[in-house]
mmCIF file of C-alpha atoms in Angstrom:
data_model
loop_
_atom_site.group_PDB
_atom_site.id
_atom_site.type_symbol
_atom_site.label_atom_id
_atom_site.label_comp_id
_atom_site.label_asym_id
_atom_site.label_seq_id
_atom_site.Cartn_x
_atom_site.Cartn_y
_atom_site.Cartn_z
ATOM 1 C CA MET A 84 -115.673 -7.812 28.346
ATOM 2 C CA LYS A 85 -118.708 -7.139 30.526
ATOM 3 C CA ASN A 86 -120.050 -10.652 29.981
ATOM 4 C CA LYS A 87 -116.755 -12.110 31.243
ATOM 5 C CA THR A 88 -116.778 -9.715 34.187
ATOM 6 C CA HIS A 89 -120.285 -10.796 35.142
ATOM 7 C CA LEU A 90 -119.308 -14.453 34.728
ATOM 8 C CA GLY A 91 -116.257 -13.917 36.925
ATOM 9 C CA MET A 92 -118.308 -12.259 39.651
ATOM 10 C CA ALA A 93 -120.951 -15.008 39.518
ATOM 11 C CA LEU A 94 -118.328 -17.768 39.822
ATOM 12 C CA THR A 95 -116.561 -15.964 42.680
ATOM 13 C CA ILE A 96 -119.825 -15.496 44.580
ATOM 14 C CA LEU A 97 -120.700 -19.156 43.983
ATOM 15 C CA GLY A 98 -117.324 -20.223 45.359
ATOM 16 C CA SER A 99 -117.773 -18.008 48.424
ATOM 17 C CA ALA A 100 -121.278 -19.399 48.936
ATOM 18 C CA LEU A 101 -119.854 -22.917 48.999
ATOM 19 C CA PHE A 102 -117.200 -21.764 51.495
ATOM 20 C CA SER A 103 -120.022 -20.661 53.799
ATOM 21 C CA LEU A 104 -121.175 -24.274 54.216
ATOM 22 C CA ASN A 105 -118.065 -24.738 56.343
ATOM 23 C CA ALA A 106 -119.760 -23.457 59.491
ATOM 24 C CA ILE A 107 -122.697 -25.844 59.541
ATOM 25 C CA LEU A 108 -120.751 -28.871 58.254
ATOM 26 C CA LEU A 109 -117.981 -28.495 60.838
ATOM 27 C CA LYS A 110 -120.540 -28.419 63.636
ATOM 28 C CA THR A 111 -121.691 -31.888 62.598
ATOM 29 C CA ILE A 112 -118.222 -33.495 62.530
ATOM 30 C CA SER A 113 -116.440 -34.357 65.784
ATOM 31 C CA VAL A 114 -112.871 -34.623 64.416
ATOM 32 C CA ASP A 115 -109.781 -32.597 65.391
ATOM 33 C CA SER A 116 -109.722 -29.403 63.312
ATOM 34 C CA VAL A 117 -106.143 -29.818 62.048
ATOM 35 C CA LEU A 118 -106.715 -33.429 61.023
ATOM 36 C CA LEU A 119 -109.993 -32.451 59.391
ATOM 37 C CA SER A 120 -108.289 -29.689 57.396
ATOM 38 C CA ALA A 121 -105.577 -32.103 56.275
ATOM 39 C CA LEU A 122 -108.151 -34.667 55.166
ATOM 40 C CA ARG A 123 -110.275 -32.024 53.484
ATOM 41 C CA GLY A 124 -107.333 -30.695 51.500
ATOM 42 C CA GLY A 125 -106.098 -34.143 50.488
ATOM 43 C CA ILE A 126 -109.485 -35.448 49.350
ATOM 44 C CA ALA A 127 -110.352 -32.230 47.488
ATOM 45 C CA GLY A 128 -106.941 -32.187 45.799
ATOM 46 C CA LEU A 129 -107.271 -35.781 44.614
ATOM 47 C CA VAL A 130 -110.813 -35.260 43.307
ATOM 48 C CA LEU A 131 -109.726 -32.185 41.307
ATOM 49 C CA LEU A 132 -106.419 -33.713 40.152
ATOM 50 C CA PRO A 133 -107.795 -35.034 36.806
ATOM 51 C CA PHE A 134 -108.315 -31.388 35.784
ATOM 52 C CA LEU A 135 -104.631 -30.542 36.215
ATOM 53 C CA ARG A 136 -102.983 -29.305 33.023
ATOM 54 C CA PRO A 137 -99.437 -28.296 34.061
ATOM 55 C CA LYS A 138 -98.627 -26.575 30.758
ATOM 56 C CA LYS A 139 -101.606 -24.212 31.138
ATOM 57 C CA ILE A 140 -100.513 -22.883 34.547
ATOM 58 C CA ASN A 141 -98.401 -19.716 34.645
ATOM 59 C CA TRP A 142 -95.406 -21.246 36.469
ATOM 60 C CA SER A 143 -93.142 -18.725 38.213
ATOM 61 C CA TRP A 144 -92.081 -17.632 41.673
ATOM 62 C CA LYS A 145 -95.660 -16.420 42.058
ATOM 63 C CA THR A 146 -96.812 -20.056 42.008
ATOM 64 C CA LEU A 147 -94.748 -20.767 45.122
ATOM 65 C CA MET A 148 -96.150 -17.627 46.736
ATOM 66 C CA LEU A 149 -99.673 -18.850 46.000
ATOM 67 C CA PHE A 150 -98.955 -22.198 47.676
ATOM 68 C CA ILE A 151 -97.481 -20.411 50.715
ATOM 69 C CA ALA A 152 -100.385 -17.952 50.948
ATOM 70 C CA PHE A 153 -103.016 -20.699 50.524
ATOM 71 C CA THR A 154 -101.411 -22.927 53.143
ATOM 72 C CA GLY A 155 -100.888 -20.003 55.496
ATOM 73 C CA GLN A 156 -104.495 -18.881 55.123
ATOM 74 C CA CYS A 157 -106.005 -22.300 55.800
ATOM 75 C CA THR A 158 -103.629 -22.965 58.705
ATOM 76 C CA LEU A 159 -103.833 -19.581 60.435
ATOM 77 C CA ILE A 160 -107.620 -19.619 60.395
ATOM 78 C CA ILE A 161 -107.504 -22.836 62.439
ATOM 79 C CA PHE A 162 -105.382 -21.194 65.131
ATOM 80 C CA SER A 163 -107.319 -17.908 65.102
ATOM 81 C CA VAL A 164 -110.618 -19.727 65.707
ATOM 82 C CA ARG A 165 -108.989 -21.573 68.615
ATOM 83 C CA MET A 166 -107.441 -18.442 70.154
ATOM 84 C CA THR A 167 -110.165 -15.811 69.846
ATOM 85 C CA SER A 168 -113.910 -15.541 69.236
ATOM 86 C CA THR A 169 -115.189 -17.069 66.012
ATOM 87 C CA PRO A 170 -116.794 -13.828 64.697
ATOM 88 C CA VAL A 171 -113.467 -11.989 64.989
ATOM 89 C CA ALA A 172 -111.483 -14.884 63.515
ATOM 90 C CA ILE A 173 -113.768 -15.271 60.515
ATOM 91 C CA SER A 174 -114.378 -11.596 59.766
ATOM 92 C CA MET A 175 -110.781 -10.373 60.099
ATOM 93 C CA GLN A 176 -109.659 -12.174 56.932
ATOM 94 C CA PHE A 177 -112.169 -10.212 54.903
ATOM 95 C CA THR A 178 -110.374 -6.921 55.536
ATOM 96 C CA SER A 179 -108.088 -8.174 52.745
ATOM 97 C CA PRO A 180 -109.714 -5.878 50.105
ATOM 98 C CA ILE A 181 -107.825 -2.976 51.737
ATOM 99 C CA TRP A 182 -104.480 -4.511 50.773
ATOM 100 C CA LEU A 183 -105.782 -5.657 47.380
ATOM 101 C CA TYR A 184 -107.027 -2.152 46.646
ATOM 102 C CA LEU A 185 -103.642 -0.686 47.561
ATOM 103 C CA ALA A 186 -101.800 -3.344 45.540
ATOM 104 C CA GLU A 187 -103.833 -2.804 42.389
ATOM 105 C CA ARG A 188 -104.297 0.962 42.569
ATOM 106 C CA LYS A 189 -102.313 2.477 39.738
ATOM 107 C CA LYS A 190 -99.732 5.095 40.605
ATOM 108 C CA GLY A 191 -101.226 8.564 40.319
ATOM 109 C CA GLU A 192 -104.760 7.226 39.940
ATOM 110 C CA PRO A 193 -107.234 9.727 41.441
ATOM 111 C CA PHE A 194 -109.507 8.654 44.265
ATOM 112 C CA HIS A 195 -113.136 8.223 43.165
ATOM 113 C CA LEU A 196 -115.720 7.751 45.916
ATOM 114 C CA SER A 197 -118.158 6.409 43.307
ATOM 115 C CA ARG A 198 -115.812 3.449 42.759
ATOM 116 C CA THR A 199 -114.649 2.853 46.328
ATOM 117 C CA TRP A 200 -117.787 3.345 48.418
ATOM 118 C CA PRO A 201 -118.499 -0.438 48.436
ATOM 119 C CA LEU A 202 -115.089 -0.951 50.075
ATOM 120 C CA VAL A 203 -115.960 1.615 52.756
ATOM 121 C CA ALA A 204 -119.336 -0.059 53.362
ATOM 122 C CA LEU A 205 -117.689 -3.470 53.589
ATOM 123 C CA LEU A 206 -115.145 -2.288 56.151
ATOM 124 C CA VAL A 207 -117.857 -0.618 58.272
ATOM 125 C CA GLY A 208 -119.858 -3.847 58.241
ATOM 126 C CA ILE A 209 -116.827 -5.947 59.207
ATOM 127 C CA ILE A 210 -115.926 -3.601 62.074
ATOM 128 C CA LEU A 211 -119.501 -3.776 63.377
ATOM 129 C CA PHE A 212 -119.478 -7.550 63.005
ATOM 130 C CA MET A 213 -116.348 -7.733 65.132
ATOM 131 C CA CYS A 214 -118.174 -5.728 67.812
ATOM 132 C CA SER A 215 -120.950 -8.279 68.072
ATOM 133 C CA LYS A 216 -121.032 -10.329 71.246
ATOM 134 C CA GLY A 217 -118.498 -13.115 71.447
ATOM 135 C CA GLU A 218 -116.670 -14.972 74.183
ATOM 136 C CA GLY A 219 -113.004 -15.862 74.439
ATOM 137 C CA VAL A 220 -111.522 -12.804 72.726
ATOM 138 C CA THR A 221 -107.720 -12.565 73.214
ATOM 139 C CA MET A 222 -105.127 -10.126 71.898
ATOM 140 C CA ALA A 223 -102.887 -12.957 70.661
ATOM 141 C CA GLY A 224 -105.813 -14.538 68.846
ATOM 142 C CA ASN A 225 -106.762 -11.208 67.288
ATOM 143 C CA LEU A 226 -103.198 -10.760 66.004
ATOM 144 C CA VAL A 227 -103.262 -14.219 64.429
ATOM 145 C CA ALA A 228 -106.636 -13.377 62.892
ATOM 146 C CA LEU A 229 -105.139 -10.147 61.524
ATOM 147 C CA CYS A 230 -102.491 -12.225 59.741
ATOM 148 C CA THR A 231 -105.275 -13.986 57.812
ATOM 149 C CA SER A 232 -106.123 -10.605 56.302
ATOM 150 C CA PHE A 233 -102.705 -10.572 54.601
ATOM 151 C CA THR A 234 -102.696 -14.259 53.631
ATOM 152 C CA HIS A 235 -106.217 -13.994 52.170
ATOM 153 C CA ALA A 236 -105.148 -10.941 50.155
ATOM 154 C CA ALA A 237 -101.960 -12.678 48.974
ATOM 155 C CA MET A 238 -103.849 -15.838 48.009
ATOM 156 C CA THR A 239 -106.342 -13.869 45.914
ATOM 157 C CA TYR A 240 -103.628 -11.649 44.390
ATOM 158 C CA PHE A 241 -101.345 -14.499 43.329
ATOM 159 C CA SER A 242 -104.143 -16.850 42.266
ATOM 160 C CA LYS A 243 -105.156 -14.376 39.566
ATOM 161 C CA ARG A 244 -101.588 -14.326 38.265
ATOM 162 C CA VAL A 245 -101.019 -18.089 38.403
ATOM 163 C CA VAL A 246 -104.195 -19.984 37.432
ATOM 164 C CA GLY A 247 -103.930 -19.188 33.697
ATOM 165 C CA ASP A 248 -106.207 -21.568 31.815
ATOM 166 C CA CYS A 249 -106.069 -24.206 34.548
ATOM 167 C CA PRO A 250 -107.983 -22.832 37.573
ATOM 168 C CA ILE A 251 -109.321 -26.208 38.745
ATOM 169 C CA GLY A 252 -105.922 -27.860 38.451
ATOM 170 C CA THR A 253 -104.368 -24.979 40.383
ATOM 171 C CA ALA A 254 -106.951 -25.463 43.132
ATOM 172 C CA SER A 255 -106.006 -29.148 43.215
ATOM 173 C CA LEU A 256 -102.306 -28.373 43.706
ATOM 174 C CA CYS A 257 -103.058 -25.843 46.460
ATOM 175 C CA CYS A 258 -105.203 -28.384 48.321
ATOM 176 C CA LEU A 259 -102.589 -31.134 48.003
ATOM 177 C CA VAL A 260 -99.786 -28.859 49.232
ATOM 178 C CA LEU A 261 -101.916 -27.823 52.217
ATOM 179 C CA SER A 262 -102.680 -31.451 53.074
ATOM 180 C CA ALA A 263 -99.025 -32.479 52.814
ATOM 181 C CA VAL A 264 -97.860 -29.636 55.077
ATOM 182 C CA LEU A 265 -100.483 -30.389 57.727
ATOM 183 C CA PHE A 266 -99.893 -34.141 57.733
ATOM 184 C CA ILE A 267 -96.105 -33.745 57.870
ATOM 185 C CA PHE A 268 -95.780 -30.944 60.420
ATOM 186 C CA MET A 269 -99.004 -30.693 62.426
ATOM 187 C CA VAL A 270 -100.674 -34.113 62.674
ATOM 188 C CA ASP A 271 -99.159 -36.591 65.142
ATOM 189 C CA SER A 272 -98.976 -40.158 63.797
ATOM 190 C CA PRO A 273 -100.944 -39.396 60.600
ATOM 191 C CA ILE A 274 -101.854 -43.005 59.769
ATOM 192 C CA GLN A 275 -103.169 -43.693 63.254
ATOM 193 C CA ALA A 276 -104.997 -40.355 63.264
ATOM 194 C CA VAL A 277 -106.783 -41.173 60.002
ATOM 195 C CA MET A 278 -107.657 -44.669 61.212
ATOM 196 C CA SER A 279 -109.163 -43.187 64.376
ATOM 197 C CA VAL A 280 -111.761 -41.198 62.452
ATOM 198 C CA PRO A 281 -115.167 -42.796 63.121
ATOM 199 C CA ALA A 282 -116.902 -44.361 60.125
ATOM 200 C CA SER A 283 -119.994 -42.209 60.740
ATOM 201 C CA ALA A 284 -117.949 -39.044 60.119
ATOM 202 C CA TRP A 285 -116.647 -39.968 56.659
ATOM 203 C CA PRO A 286 -119.799 -39.094 54.639
ATOM 204 C CA MET A 287 -119.790 -35.530 56.002
ATOM 205 C CA ILE A 288 -116.007 -35.292 55.554
ATOM 206 C CA LEU A 289 -116.444 -36.226 51.885
ATOM 207 C CA VAL A 290 -119.144 -33.568 51.413
ATOM 208 C CA LEU A 291 -116.985 -31.006 53.202
ATOM 209 C CA SER A 292 -113.950 -31.917 51.098
ATOM 210 C CA VAL A 293 -115.501 -32.197 47.645
ATOM 211 C CA VAL A 294 -118.337 -29.656 47.751
ATOM 212 C CA GLN A 295 -117.349 -27.013 50.292
ATOM 213 C CA PHE A 296 -113.563 -27.001 49.848
ATOM 214 C CA GLY A 297 -112.737 -28.442 46.427
ATOM 215 C CA ALA A 298 -115.632 -27.027 44.429
ATOM 216 C CA GLY A 299 -115.473 -23.779 46.416
ATOM 217 C CA TYR A 300 -111.878 -23.049 45.427
ATOM 218 C CA ALA A 301 -112.409 -24.354 41.892
ATOM 219 C CA PHE A 302 -115.202 -21.823 41.301
ATOM 220 C CA TYR A 303 -113.299 -19.065 43.123
ATOM 221 C CA TYR A 304 -110.191 -19.580 40.963
ATOM 222 C CA MET A 305 -112.292 -19.775 37.797
ATOM 223 C CA GLY A 306 -113.951 -16.499 38.699
ATOM 224 C CA VAL A 307 -110.792 -14.588 39.578
ATOM 225 C CA ARG A 308 -109.540 -14.983 35.997
ATOM 226 C CA TYR A 309 -112.127 -12.490 34.759
ATOM 227 C CA ILE A 310 -112.157 -9.875 37.522
ATOM 228 C CA SER A 311 -109.593 -7.907 39.481
ATOM 229 C CA SER A 312 -108.151 -9.276 42.702
ATOM 230 C CA LYS A 313 -109.753 -6.390 44.588
ATOM 231 C CA THR A 314 -113.221 -7.239 43.260
ATOM 232 C CA ALA A 315 -112.725 -10.917 44.122
ATOM 233 C CA GLY A 316 -111.717 -9.894 47.640
ATOM 234 C CA MET A 317 -114.795 -7.689 47.873
ATOM 235 C CA LEU A 318 -117.147 -10.510 46.882
ATOM 236 C CA ALA A 319 -115.613 -13.128 49.199
ATOM 237 C CA PRO A 320 -117.314 -11.737 52.380
ATOM 238 C CA ILE A 321 -120.593 -13.176 51.117
ATOM 239 C CA GLU A 322 -119.303 -16.230 53.006
ATOM 240 C CA MET A 323 -119.355 -14.220 56.229
ATOM 241 C CA VAL A 324 -123.028 -13.389 55.692
ATOM 242 C CA LEU A 325 -124.219 -16.804 54.551
ATOM 243 C CA ALA A 326 -122.362 -18.904 57.153
ATOM 244 C CA PRO A 327 -124.311 -17.619 60.194
ATOM 245 C CA THR A 328 -127.474 -17.661 58.077
ATOM 246 C CA TRP A 329 -127.176 -21.428 57.557
ATOM 247 C CA VAL A 330 -126.375 -21.892 61.248
ATOM 248 C CA ALA A 331 -129.438 -19.856 62.225
ATOM 249 C CA LEU A 332 -131.741 -21.707 59.809
ATOM 250 C CA PHE A 333 -130.604 -25.268 60.481
ATOM 251 C CA LEU A 334 -129.066 -25.167 63.976
ATOM 252 C CA HIS A 335 -131.179 -22.319 65.382
ATOM 253 C CA GLU A 336 -128.156 -20.334 66.589
ATOM 254 C CA SER A 337 -128.753 -16.612 66.021
ATOM 255 C CA THR A 338 -126.515 -13.544 66.319
ATOM 256 C CA ASP A 339 -127.262 -10.280 68.116
ATOM 257 C CA ALA A 340 -128.700 -7.047 66.664
ATOM 258 C CA ILE A 341 -125.254 -5.604 65.913
ATOM 259 C CA GLY A 342 -124.368 -8.721 63.956
ATOM 260 C CA ILE A 343 -127.567 -8.486 61.912
ATOM 261 C CA ILE A 344 -126.913 -4.817 61.095
ATOM 262 C CA ALA A 345 -123.357 -5.727 60.118
ATOM 263 C CA PHE A 346 -124.597 -8.464 57.777
ATOM 264 C CA VAL A 347 -126.868 -5.983 55.997
ATOM 265 C CA ILE A 348 -124.053 -3.456 55.560
ATOM 266 C CA VAL A 349 -121.678 -6.141 54.270
ATOM 267 C CA LEU A 350 -124.309 -7.208 51.734
ATOM 268 C CA ILE A 351 -124.644 -3.591 50.605
ATOM 269 C CA GLY A 352 -120.878 -3.439 50.107
ATOM 270 C CA VAL A 353 -120.758 -6.743 48.207
ATOM 271 C CA PHE A 354 -123.609 -5.943 45.856
ATOM 272 C CA GLY A 355 -122.310 -2.389 45.488
ATOM 273 C CA GLU A 356 -119.058 -3.884 44.198
ATOM 274 C CA VAL A 357 -121.041 -6.034 41.756
ATOM 275 C CA ILE A 358 -122.657 -2.899 40.338
ATOM 276 C CA VAL A 359 -119.469 -0.819 40.258
ATOM 277 C CA ALA A 360 -117.283 -3.579 38.793
ATOM 278 C CA GLY A 361 -119.945 -4.470 36.237
ATOM 279 C CA ARG A 362 -119.938 -0.904 34.923
ATOM 280 C CA LYS A 363 -116.192 -0.272 35.142
ATOM 281 C CA PRO A 364 -114.283 -0.884 31.899
ATOM 282 C CA GLY A 365 -111.120 -2.951 31.825
ATOM 283 C CA GLU A 366 -111.963 -5.038 34.874
ATOM 284 C CA VAL A 367 -109.808 -7.938 33.757
ATOM 285 C CA THR A 368 -106.357 -6.774 34.710
ATOM 286 C CA ALA A 369 -103.139 -8.666 35.254
#
């Protein structure tokens, strides 16, 4: 059991690490964000499609909820980044462990600080991160960013209950549904929009689609099979720490002192969850 728990945590962290490449890759591609998300989802979905095994997916109403949550998460994050500061938009989604903890907490289960202190540390780090300097903060944007907290929680919660023995195929379907929704409802003249993408941008779009998006969700969904939704949600903020790290290393854009302190506290929370979940029996729950 512990070996599977450790494998699940490693795969989830790997997926989140790949997600973090989003920040630096997006800064090198001058394409409309909605169109880019549609292309990224479509390409990733097609690349992962050979791994689809429909009979191994746990089909139910929860599958539809996963598609809705996945599409909502990827779409709302686009608008939140546009409407408020990037630190707030990115960090707000990672308050999702609160809702995952409440959803998975068994009725009558006593509160144990020894098991929940990583969650407290994570939330403190996220709050501090949101207090770091940022321009363009708006109340409307913050409310949209808050919605990503619920969609991120729902995506993680339902993915655990849907992927079954076909996590990569499930990731493919989620990406294809996202792409279809964006192209149909949010991209004007899709064919012309795709044709307008400069040839020089396609290599980076392919890397973004296959490595950052497709492989990221494939590993994340593989990992969530072996750990609780709450633990998966607790490990996901490693993206929030790594993303500005890559930007600082390769683009020389650094954050302020509050942001650095927040990163350290978030790391403490993430690795605290690794220790607690690794010791806790019965981690793989439905």
